[in-house]
């Protein structure tokens, strides 16, 4: 009922690499056919010999919808883990982008889903291609940083550098003091991920002025401290200091965009090669034709003829 339209629900079992083991159903999707109830039905009726292809101490990753089936899963020796969040790139999310079907296709939904899953198993890349050793090193790094203090944020608060009384001077980004050249790998080590880096070029494009310069400021009495005005994706009506920028694990998209531009973007000839230019769909009133100049001697000759 929460979807507000007719719906059927297949139960998909997937490994952490994205390989689809089985698709059971589809089931009804009303309140009596929630995830937990469907899981109980599969176990109690041993559908597709479910108990044969799971072994004791296997780990089943579930979301909150399965919480009422956890006791039954533990009874047959299966451990359950419930992550706080799952990214949208998960396989279930990709499957849910399918086209809406007419009710007359209900008898064939199972075939459609199984065929789609078989194609995905054959041709789609693994969802998780990480290196275990590198993942453990990254996790250790994140845990270490999570226990540290943001010394820069403390300095800004203590010295009132975020107050209106503090003077900031606009500078040419080409003269940004002592800003190092970095590689994308260096920035990924700072952001602890790739999401912010993917947004960097589009964020930069939105904030360049007509001359192609970033609006960057430096503090009067702290020349190594930089400030930039960046439009928030969430609040349009006021100016504020980005709280996400004070994090100690990784960095926000705003900080990443500025770091990327100063360390990579301004040295790149075509920095927006992979960024869509939506402005090409808008007319620009600045691009007016040059005014036509009239030779005064021509006017005098025309008057003489009259």
Coordinates of C-alpha atoms in Angstrom, one line a residue:
X1 CA 0.0 0.0 0.0
X2 CA 2.9 2.4 0.7
X3 CA 3.7 2.4 -3.1
X4 CA 0.1 3.5 -3.9
X5 CA -0.1 1.2 -7.0
X6 CA -0.2 -2.5 -7.7
X7 CA 3.1 -4.1 -7.0
X8 CA 4.6 -7.6 -6.9
X9 CA 7.8 -8.4 -5.0
X10 CA 10.5 -10.9 -6.0
X11 CA 13.0 -11.9 -3.2
X12 CA 16.5 -11.6 -4.6
X13 CA 19.5 -13.3 -2.9
X14 CA 22.8 -11.7 -3.9
X15 CA 26.4 -12.1 -2.8
X16 CA 28.5 -9.1 -1.7
X17 CA 30.1 -9.1 -5.1
X18 CA 26.7 -8.6 -6.8
X19 CA 26.4 -12.1 -8.2
X20 CA 22.7 -13.1 -8.0
X21 CA 22.2 -16.6 -6.5
X22 CA 18.5 -16.9 -6.7
X23 CA 15.2 -15.0 -7.3
X24 CA 12.2 -16.4 -5.5
X25 CA 8.7 -15.2 -6.2
X26 CA 7.3 -12.8 -7.0
X27 CA 5.0 -12.5 -4.0
X28 CA 2.2 -10.1 -3.1
X29 CA 3.4 -6.9 -1.7
X30 CA 0.7 -6.1 0.9
X31 CA 1.3 -5.8 4.6
X32 CA 1.1 -9.5 5.1
X33 CA 3.9 -10.0 2.5
X34 CA 6.6 -7.8 4.0
X35 CA 10.3 -8.8 3.8
X36 CA 10.3 -10.6 7.1
X37 CA 7.1 -12.6 6.3
X38 CA 8.5 -13.6 2.9
X39 CA 11.8 -14.7 4.4
X40 CA 9.8 -16.9 7.0
X41 CA 7.8 -18.4 4.2
X42 CA 11.0 -19.4 2.2
X43 CA 12.6 -21.0 5.3
X44 CA 9.6 -22.8 6.6
X45 CA 8.7 -24.2 3.2
X46 CA 12.3 -24.7 2.2
X47 CA 11.6 -23.2 -1.2
X48 CA 14.3 -24.0 -3.8
X49 CA 15.9 -26.1 -1.0
X50 CA 17.0 -22.9 0.7
X51 CA 18.4 -24.8 3.7
X52 CA 20.7 -26.8 1.4
X53 CA 22.6 -23.8 -0.1
X54 CA 23.2 -22.0 3.1
X55 CA 25.4 -23.4 5.8
X56 CA 25.9 -22.7 9.5
X57 CA 27.6 -19.3 10.3
X58 CA 26.8 -17.9 6.8
X59 CA 26.2 -14.2 7.1
X60 CA 23.1 -12.7 5.7
X61 CA 23.1 -8.9 5.2
X62 CA 19.6 -7.5 5.6
X63 CA 17.8 -4.2 6.2
X64 CA 15.3 -3.3 8.9
X65 CA 12.4 -4.9 7.0
X66 CA 13.8 -8.4 8.0
X67 CA 14.0 -7.7 11.7
X68 CA 11.0 -9.9 12.5
X69 CA 12.7 -12.9 10.7
X70 CA 16.1 -12.6 12.4
X71 CA 15.2 -15.1 15.2
X72 CA 14.2 -17.7 12.7
X73 CA 17.4 -17.2 10.6
X74 CA 19.5 -17.6 13.8
X75 CA 17.7 -20.8 14.6
X76 CA 19.0 -22.4 11.4
X77 CA 22.5 -21.1 12.2
X78 CA 22.6 -18.0 10.0
X79 CA 24.2 -14.8 11.3
X80 CA 22.6 -11.5 10.3
X81 CA 24.1 -8.1 9.9
X82 CA 22.1 -4.9 9.4
X83 CA 24.1 -2.0 8.0
X84 CA 23.2 1.5 9.0
X85 CA 23.0 2.4 5.3
X86 CA 23.4 1.0 1.8
X87 CA 24.5 3.0 -1.2
X88 CA 22.1 3.4 -4.1
X89 CA 24.5 1.5 -6.3
X90 CA 23.3 -1.8 -4.8
X91 CA 22.0 -4.4 -7.1
X92 CA 18.4 -4.2 -5.8
X93 CA 18.3 -0.5 -6.6
X94 CA 19.5 -1.2 -10.2
X95 CA 16.8 -3.9 -10.6
X96 CA 14.1 -1.5 -9.4
X97 CA 14.6 0.8 -12.3
X98 CA 12.6 -1.6 -14.5
X99 CA 9.6 -0.4 -16.6
X100 CA 6.1 -0.7 -15.2
X101 CA 4.2 -3.6 -16.6
X102 CA 0.5 -4.1 -17.3
X103 CA -1.4 -6.5 -15.0
X104 CA -1.7 -9.0 -17.9
X105 CA 2.1 -9.6 -17.6
X106 CA 1.9 -10.8 -14.0
X107 CA 2.2 -14.5 -15.0
X108 CA 5.5 -13.7 -16.8
X109 CA 7.1 -11.4 -14.2
X110 CA 9.2 -14.2 -12.8
X111 CA 10.6 -15.0 -16.2
X112 CA 11.4 -11.4 -16.9
X113 CA 13.2 -10.9 -13.6
X114 CA 15.1 -14.2 -13.9
X115 CA 16.2 -13.3 -17.5
X116 CA 17.3 -9.9 -16.4
X117 CA 19.3 -11.3 -13.5
X118 CA 20.9 -13.9 -15.7
X119 CA 22.0 -11.2 -18.1
X120 CA 23.4 -9.1 -15.2
X121 CA 25.3 -12.1 -13.9
X122 CA 26.9 -12.7 -17.3
X123 CA 27.8 -9.2 -18.4
X124 CA 27.7 -6.7 -15.5
X125 CA 30.9 -6.0 -13.5
X126 CA 31.1 -7.0 -9.9
X127 CA 29.8 -4.4 -7.4
X128 CA 32.6 -5.0 -5.0
X129 CA 36.0 -5.2 -6.6
X130 CA 38.0 -3.9 -3.6
X131 CA 41.3 -5.1 -2.3
X132 CA 40.9 -6.6 1.2
X133 CA 44.3 -5.3 2.4
X134 CA 43.7 -1.8 1.1
X135 CA 40.2 -1.7 2.5
X136 CA 41.5 -2.6 6.0
X137 CA 44.2 0.1 5.7
X138 CA 41.5 2.6 4.7
X139 CA 39.3 1.6 7.6
X140 CA 42.2 2.0 10.0
X141 CA 42.9 5.4 8.6
X142 CA 39.2 6.5 9.0
X143 CA 39.1 5.2 12.6
X144 CA 42.3 7.1 13.4
X145 CA 41.0 10.4 11.9
X146 CA 37.6 10.0 13.6
X147 CA 39.3 10.4 17.0
X148 CA 41.2 13.5 16.0
X149 CA 40.3 17.2 16.6
X150 CA 39.8 19.7 13.7
X151 CA 42.5 22.1 14.7
X152 CA 41.7 24.5 11.9
X153 CA 38.1 24.7 12.9
X154 CA 39.2 25.5 16.5
X155 CA 41.5 28.2 15.3
X156 CA 38.7 29.8 13.2
X157 CA 36.4 29.9 16.2
X158 CA 38.9 31.0 18.7
X159 CA 40.2 33.9 16.5
X160 CA 36.8 34.8 15.2
X161 CA 37.9 34.3 11.6
X162 CA 34.3 33.5 10.6
X163 CA 33.0 36.8 11.9
X164 CA 32.0 39.7 9.6
X165 CA 34.7 41.8 11.3
X166 CA 37.4 39.6 9.9
X167 CA 38.8 41.0 6.6
X168 CA 39.3 38.8 3.6
X169 CA 40.9 39.9 0.4
X170 CA 40.0 38.5 -3.0
X171 CA 43.0 37.0 -4.8
X172 CA 43.9 35.7 -8.2
X173 CA 43.8 31.9 -8.0
X174 CA 47.0 31.8 -10.0
X175 CA 48.7 33.3 -7.0
X176 CA 47.2 31.2 -4.3
X177 CA 49.9 31.1 -1.7
X178 CA 52.0 27.9 -1.6
X179 CA 49.2 25.7 -2.9
X180 CA 50.7 22.3 -3.9
X181 CA 50.2 20.4 -7.1
X182 CA 48.3 17.2 -6.4
X183 CA 47.2 14.1 -8.3
X184 CA 43.6 12.7 -8.3
X185 CA 45.0 9.9 -6.2
X186 CA 46.3 12.4 -3.6
X187 CA 42.8 14.0 -3.4
X188 CA 41.2 10.6 -3.0
X189 CA 43.4 10.0 0.0
X190 CA 42.1 13.3 1.4
X191 CA 38.4 12.7 0.6
X192 CA 38.6 9.0 1.6
X193 CA 36.4 8.1 -1.4
X194 CA 35.5 9.1 -4.9
X195 CA 32.1 10.7 -4.6
X196 CA 33.3 14.2 -3.8
X197 CA 36.0 14.0 -6.5
X198 CA 33.3 13.2 -9.2
X199 CA 31.4 16.4 -8.3
X200 CA 34.5 18.6 -8.3
X201 CA 34.5 19.6 -12.0
X202 CA 30.7 20.4 -12.1
X203 CA 31.0 22.4 -8.8
X204 CA 33.9 24.3 -10.2
X205 CA 32.1 25.1 -13.4
X206 CA 29.2 26.6 -11.5
X207 CA 31.5 29.0 -9.6
X208 CA 33.8 30.4 -12.2
X209 CA 33.3 34.0 -13.1
X210 CA 33.0 35.3 -16.7
X211 CA 36.8 35.4 -17.0
X212 CA 37.2 31.8 -15.9
X213 CA 38.4 32.6 -12.4
X214 CA 37.4 31.1 -9.0
X215 CA 36.3 33.6 -6.4
X216 CA 38.9 32.8 -3.6
X217 CA 39.8 35.0 -0.6
X218 CA 42.8 35.0 1.8
X219 CA 42.8 36.3 5.3
X220 CA 44.6 39.6 6.0
X221 CA 46.7 38.3 8.9
X222 CA 46.8 34.6 7.8
X223 CA 47.8 34.4 4.2
X224 CA 47.9 30.6 4.1
X225 CA 44.2 30.4 5.0
X226 CA 41.9 30.4 2.1
X227 CA 38.1 31.0 1.8
X228 CA 35.7 30.6 -1.1
X229 CA 32.0 31.4 -1.6
X230 CA 30.2 28.3 -2.9
X231 CA 26.5 27.9 -3.5
X232 CA 24.9 25.4 -1.2
X233 CA 22.9 22.6 -2.8
X234 CA 20.5 22.7 0.1
X235 CA 20.0 26.3 1.3
X236 CA 19.7 29.2 -1.2
X237 CA 18.6 32.1 1.0
X238 CA 21.5 32.7 3.3
X239 CA 25.2 32.7 3.7
X240 CA 26.7 30.3 6.2
X241 CA 29.8 28.4 7.0
X242 CA 29.5 24.8 5.8
X243 CA 29.3 22.5 8.9
X244 CA 30.1 19.4 6.8
X245 CA 33.4 21.1 5.9
X246 CA 34.6 20.7 9.6
X247 CA 34.6 16.9 9.4
X248 CA 37.8 15.1 10.3
X249 CA 37.2 12.0 8.2
X250 CA 37.4 12.9 4.5
X251 CA 36.2 16.3 3.2
X252 CA 33.0 17.7 1.9
X253 CA 32.3 18.4 -1.8
X254 CA 32.8 22.1 -1.4
X255 CA 36.3 21.8 0.0
X256 CA 37.1 19.0 -2.5
X257 CA 36.1 21.2 -5.5
X258 CA 38.3 24.1 -4.3
X259 CA 41.3 21.8 -3.6
X260 CA 40.8 20.1 -7.0
X261 CA 40.7 23.4 -8.9
X262 CA 43.7 24.9 -7.2
X263 CA 45.8 21.7 -7.5
X264 CA 44.6 20.2 -10.8
X265 CA 41.9 22.1 -12.6
X266 CA 43.7 25.4 -13.2
X267 CA 46.6 23.5 -14.8
X268 CA 44.3 21.6 -17.1
X269 CA 43.5 22.8 -20.6
X270 CA 40.1 21.3 -20.9
X271 CA 39.0 20.8 -17.3
X272 CA 35.3 20.4 -18.2
X273 CA 35.8 17.7 -20.8
X274 CA 33.5 15.3 -18.9
X275 CA 31.1 17.9 -17.6
X276 CA 27.8 18.7 -19.5
X277 CA 27.5 22.4 -20.5
X278 CA 23.9 23.2 -19.8
X279 CA 24.5 26.9 -20.5
X280 CA 24.5 26.2 -24.2
X281 CA 20.7 26.0 -24.1
X282 CA 20.4 29.6 -22.9
X283 CA 20.9 32.8 -24.9
X284 CA 23.5 35.3 -23.6
X285 CA 22.6 39.0 -23.9
X286 CA 26.2 39.9 -23.6
X287 CA 26.9 38.5 -27.1
X288 CA 25.5 41.4 -29.1
X289 CA 26.8 42.2 -32.6
X290 CA 29.2 45.1 -32.9
X291 CA 27.4 48.4 -33.6
X292 CA 27.4 49.5 -37.2
X293 CA 29.6 52.6 -37.7
X294 CA 28.5 55.2 -40.2
X295 CA 31.0 57.3 -42.1
X296 CA 30.1 61.0 -41.6
X297 CA 31.4 61.8 -45.1
X298 CA 28.8 59.5 -46.6
X299 CA 26.1 61.4 -44.8
X300 CA 27.3 64.7 -46.1
X301 CA 27.4 63.5 -49.7
X302 CA 23.8 62.1 -49.3
X303 CA 22.7 65.5 -48.0
X304 CA 24.4 67.4 -50.9
X305 CA 22.5 65.2 -53.4
X306 CA 19.2 66.0 -51.8

